[in-house]
Amino acid sequence: MRRLPGVLLAAAACALAGCSSGGGGGPTVDVVSTNTECRVSNPMVKAGKTTFVLENNGSKFTEAYVYAAGDRVVTERENVGPGTKAKFSVTLEPGTYEVACKPGQTGSGIRRRLVVTGTAKKSAAPKAPDRALTITAKEYSYDGLNGFTVKAGETVAFSMHNEGAKEHEFEVLNAKGDALGEIAPTKPGSTGTVTLTFAKPGTYRYVCGVEDHEQRGMKGTFTVS
Ligand SMILES: [Cu+2]
């Protein structure tokens, strides 16, 4: 859905979402996106921190998503220009996932299966939310996050109602800039949800990754302590 050209923007996206944060060991999955293909270097990895290196060998801007069952977005990287690479990391629990390349940054993408092996951690069972937070999104701001803070270890069920005229999303990045989770692009009049556990203290960021909404003001921070 995002078609902003420009190296600057790609670099900014990189800085925001932590392109250089892949140094924590664990497997690396190379993903090559062309105009018609999505090549994934290994279809099976061990559970834990996985680094994805997305290379755009096509002629359009591309993005990559990692989906868990039910098309739940685990992580994503967008605005990767032709001939460039981007790195992003996420901790994967055992299970079956799909990697999607989206040349032109639209549609459901070209899907490849990714199996994550190993034993689920005890904490992997979905935690019941400690509380719920309802926010609204419109052009170009969020409402409902003023004064929002979290205690480390808390699980919050976010619900975002889109009161605007354009699609909006709600991405949360941890203190290291890694994606924690997101409410995927949500249509005007619709509500999207995500439940996130804030394990570690720090300053977290939230942004709308649709087009240039972040620059227009759809961003902010909150503290986990
Ligand atoms: Cu937006």
Coordinates of C-alpha atoms and ligand atoms in Angstrom, one line a residue:
M1 CA 0.0 0.0 0.0
R2 CA 3.0 2.3 0.3
R3 CA 4.5 3.8 -2.7
L4 CA 6.8 6.5 -1.5
P5 CA 9.9 6.5 -3.6
G6 CA 13.2 7.9 -2.5
V7 CA 16.3 6.6 -0.8
L8 CA 15.9 9.0 2.0
L9 CA 12.6 7.5 3.0
A10 CA 13.9 4.0 2.8
A11 CA 16.8 5.0 5.0
A12 CA 14.4 6.6 7.5
A13 CA 12.3 3.5 7.6
C14 CA 15.5 1.6 8.2
A15 CA 16.4 3.8 11.2
L16 CA 12.9 3.5 12.6
A17 CA 12.5 -0.2 12.4
G18 CA 16.0 -1.2 13.2
C19 CA 17.7 -2.5 10.1
S20 CA 21.0 -2.9 11.8
S21 CA 19.6 -4.8 14.7
G22 CA 20.2 -8.3 13.3
G23 CA 23.4 -9.0 15.2
G24 CA 21.9 -11.2 17.9
G25 CA 22.8 -14.5 16.4
G26 CA 20.1 -17.0 15.3
P27 CA 19.2 -17.9 11.7
T28 CA 19.2 -15.6 8.8
V29 CA 16.6 -16.0 6.0
D30 CA 17.4 -14.3 2.7
V31 CA 14.4 -13.2 0.8
V32 CA 14.8 -12.0 -2.8
S33 CA 11.8 -10.1 -4.2
T34 CA 11.4 -9.6 -8.0
N35 CA 8.4 -8.3 -9.9
T36 CA 7.0 -11.9 -10.1
E37 CA 8.9 -14.0 -7.6
C38 CA 9.6 -14.4 -3.9
R39 CA 12.7 -16.5 -3.2
V40 CA 13.2 -17.6 0.4
S41 CA 16.7 -19.1 1.1
N42 CA 15.6 -21.7 3.7
P43 CA 12.1 -23.0 4.2
M44 CA 12.8 -24.2 7.8
V45 CA 14.5 -22.4 10.7
K46 CA 14.8 -23.0 14.5
A47 CA 12.7 -21.0 16.9
G48 CA 14.2 -17.9 18.3
K49 CA 15.5 -14.6 16.8
T50 CA 15.4 -14.8 13.1
T51 CA 17.0 -12.1 10.8
F52 CA 15.4 -11.5 7.4
V53 CA 17.4 -9.9 4.7
L54 CA 15.1 -8.6 2.0
E55 CA 16.8 -7.9 -1.4
N56 CA 14.8 -6.2 -4.1
N57 CA 15.8 -7.4 -7.5
G58 CA 12.6 -6.0 -9.1
S59 CA 11.9 -2.7 -10.7
K60 CA 9.2 -1.5 -8.2
F61 CA 9.4 -0.7 -4.5
T62 CA 8.7 -3.8 -2.5
E63 CA 7.8 -4.9 1.0
A64 CA 8.0 -8.2 2.9
Y65 CA 5.6 -9.5 5.5
V66 CA 5.9 -12.5 7.8
Y67 CA 2.4 -14.0 8.6
A68 CA 1.5 -16.5 11.3
A69 CA -1.7 -18.5 11.1
G70 CA -4.8 -16.6 10.1
D71 CA -2.7 -13.9 8.3
R72 CA -1.6 -12.4 11.6
V73 CA 1.3 -10.0 10.9
V74 CA 4.3 -11.0 12.8
T75 CA 6.6 -8.4 11.3
E76 CA 7.1 -6.5 8.1
R77 CA 9.5 -4.3 6.2
E78 CA 8.3 -1.8 3.7
N79 CA 9.6 0.8 1.2
V80 CA 12.6 -1.2 -0.1
G81 CA 13.7 0.3 -3.4
P82 CA 14.8 -1.5 -6.5
G83 CA 18.4 -2.7 -6.1
T84 CA 18.5 -2.2 -2.4
K85 CA 18.4 -4.5 0.7
A86 CA 16.8 -4.2 4.1
K87 CA 17.4 -6.3 7.2
F88 CA 14.8 -6.9 10.0
S89 CA 14.6 -9.3 12.9
V90 CA 11.8 -10.9 14.9
T91 CA 11.6 -13.7 17.5
L92 CA 9.6 -16.6 16.1
E93 CA 7.9 -19.2 18.1
P94 CA 7.5 -22.7 16.6
G95 CA 4.8 -23.0 14.0
T96 CA 4.0 -22.6 10.3
Y97 CA 4.4 -19.1 8.9
E98 CA 4.2 -17.5 5.4
V99 CA 6.7 -15.0 4.0
A100 CA 5.1 -12.6 1.5
C101 CA 6.9 -10.4 -1.0
K102 CA 4.7 -7.6 -2.3
P103 CA 6.3 -6.0 -5.4
G104 CA 4.5 -2.7 -5.9
Q105 CA 3.5 -2.8 -2.2
T106 CA 0.0 -3.9 -2.8
G107 CA -2.2 -7.0 -2.6
S108 CA -1.7 -10.1 -0.5
G109 CA 1.7 -10.8 -2.0
I110 CA 3.6 -13.8 -3.3
R111 CA 3.6 -16.3 -0.4
R112 CA 6.3 -18.8 0.6
R113 CA 5.9 -21.2 3.6
L114 CA 8.3 -20.9 6.5
V115 CA 8.4 -23.6 9.1
V116 CA 9.8 -22.8 12.5
T117 CA 10.9 -25.8 14.5
G118 CA 11.5 -26.4 18.2
T119 CA 9.6 -26.4 21.4
A120 CA 7.4 -23.6 22.4
K121 CA 8.4 -21.7 25.4
K122 CA 6.0 -21.8 28.3
S123 CA 5.3 -18.1 27.8
A124 CA 4.4 -18.8 24.2
A125 CA 0.8 -19.5 25.1
P126 CA -1.2 -16.4 24.3
K127 CA -1.4 -14.4 27.5
A128 CA -4.8 -13.1 28.5
P129 CA -4.7 -9.3 28.3
D130 CA -4.3 -7.4 31.5
R131 CA -6.3 -4.6 30.1
A132 CA -7.8 -3.2 26.9
L133 CA -7.1 0.2 25.2
T134 CA -9.3 1.7 22.5
I135 CA -7.8 4.2 20.2
T136 CA -9.0 6.0 17.1
A137 CA -7.1 7.0 14.0
K138 CA -7.8 9.7 11.4
E139 CA -5.8 12.0 9.1
Y140 CA -3.3 12.4 10.6
S141 CA -3.2 11.5 14.3
Y142 CA -4.2 8.9 16.9
D143 CA -6.5 9.6 19.8
G144 CA -6.4 7.7 23.1
L145 CA -2.7 7.4 23.7
N146 CA -2.1 10.5 25.7
G147 CA -0.5 9.6 29.0
F148 CA -0.5 5.9 28.0
T149 CA 2.2 3.9 29.9
V150 CA 2.7 0.2 30.5
K151 CA 4.3 -1.8 33.3
A152 CA 6.9 -4.3 32.0
G153 CA 5.3 -7.7 31.6
E154 CA 1.8 -6.3 30.9
T155 CA -0.3 -7.5 28.0
V156 CA -2.5 -4.9 26.4
A157 CA -5.3 -5.6 23.9
F158 CA -5.3 -2.7 21.5
S159 CA -8.4 -1.9 19.4
M160 CA -8.1 0.9 16.8
H161 CA -11.2 2.4 15.1
N162 CA -10.5 4.2 11.9
E163 CA -12.5 7.4 11.9
G164 CA -10.7 8.8 8.9
A165 CA -11.1 8.6 5.2
K166 CA -7.9 6.7 4.4
E167 CA -6.5 3.4 5.6
H168 CA -4.4 3.6 8.8
E169 CA -2.3 1.1 10.7
F170 CA -0.7 1.0 14.1
E171 CA 2.8 -0.4 14.3
V172 CA 4.6 -0.7 17.7
L173 CA 8.4 -0.8 17.8
N174 CA 10.4 -1.7 20.9
A175 CA 13.2 0.2 22.4
K176 CA 15.7 -1.4 20.0
G177 CA 13.5 -0.5 17.0
D178 CA 12.4 -4.0 16.3
A179 CA 8.7 -4.5 15.4
L180 CA 6.7 -5.8 18.4
G181 CA 3.5 -6.1 16.4
E182 CA 0.9 -4.1 14.6
I183 CA -2.7 -3.5 13.7
A184 CA -2.5 -4.1 9.9
P185 CA -3.9 -1.4 7.5
T186 CA -7.5 -0.9 8.5
K187 CA -10.2 0.5 6.2
P188 CA -12.2 3.7 7.0
G189 CA -15.0 2.8 9.4
S190 CA -13.4 -0.5 10.5
T191 CA -11.7 -1.6 13.7
G192 CA -8.4 -3.5 13.9
T193 CA -7.0 -5.2 16.9
V194 CA -3.7 -6.6 18.2
T195 CA -2.7 -8.0 21.6
L196 CA 0.9 -7.2 22.6
T197 CA 3.0 -8.2 25.6
F198 CA 5.5 -5.6 26.8
A199 CA 8.2 -7.8 28.3
K200 CA 11.0 -5.3 28.5
P201 CA 11.1 -1.7 29.8
G202 CA 12.1 1.1 27.5
T203 CA 10.8 3.8 25.3
Y204 CA 8.5 2.3 22.6
R205 CA 7.4 3.9 19.4
Y206 CA 4.2 3.7 17.4
V207 CA 3.7 4.8 13.9
C208 CA 1.3 4.5 11.0
G209 CA 3.3 3.0 8.1
V210 CA 0.8 3.9 5.4
E211 CA 2.3 6.2 2.8
D212 CA 3.6 9.4 4.5
H213 CA 1.3 9.3 7.5
E214 CA 4.2 9.0 9.9
Q215 CA 5.7 12.3 8.7
R216 CA 2.3 13.9 8.8
G217 CA 2.1 13.2 12.5
M218 CA 0.9 9.6 13.0
K219 CA 3.6 8.7 15.5
G220 CA 4.5 8.9 19.1
T221 CA 6.2 7.2 22.0
F222 CA 5.2 5.7 25.3
T223 CA 7.2 4.3 28.3
V224 CA 7.3 0.7 29.5
S225 CA 8.7 0.7 33.0
Ligands
CU1 CU -2.3 6.4 8.7

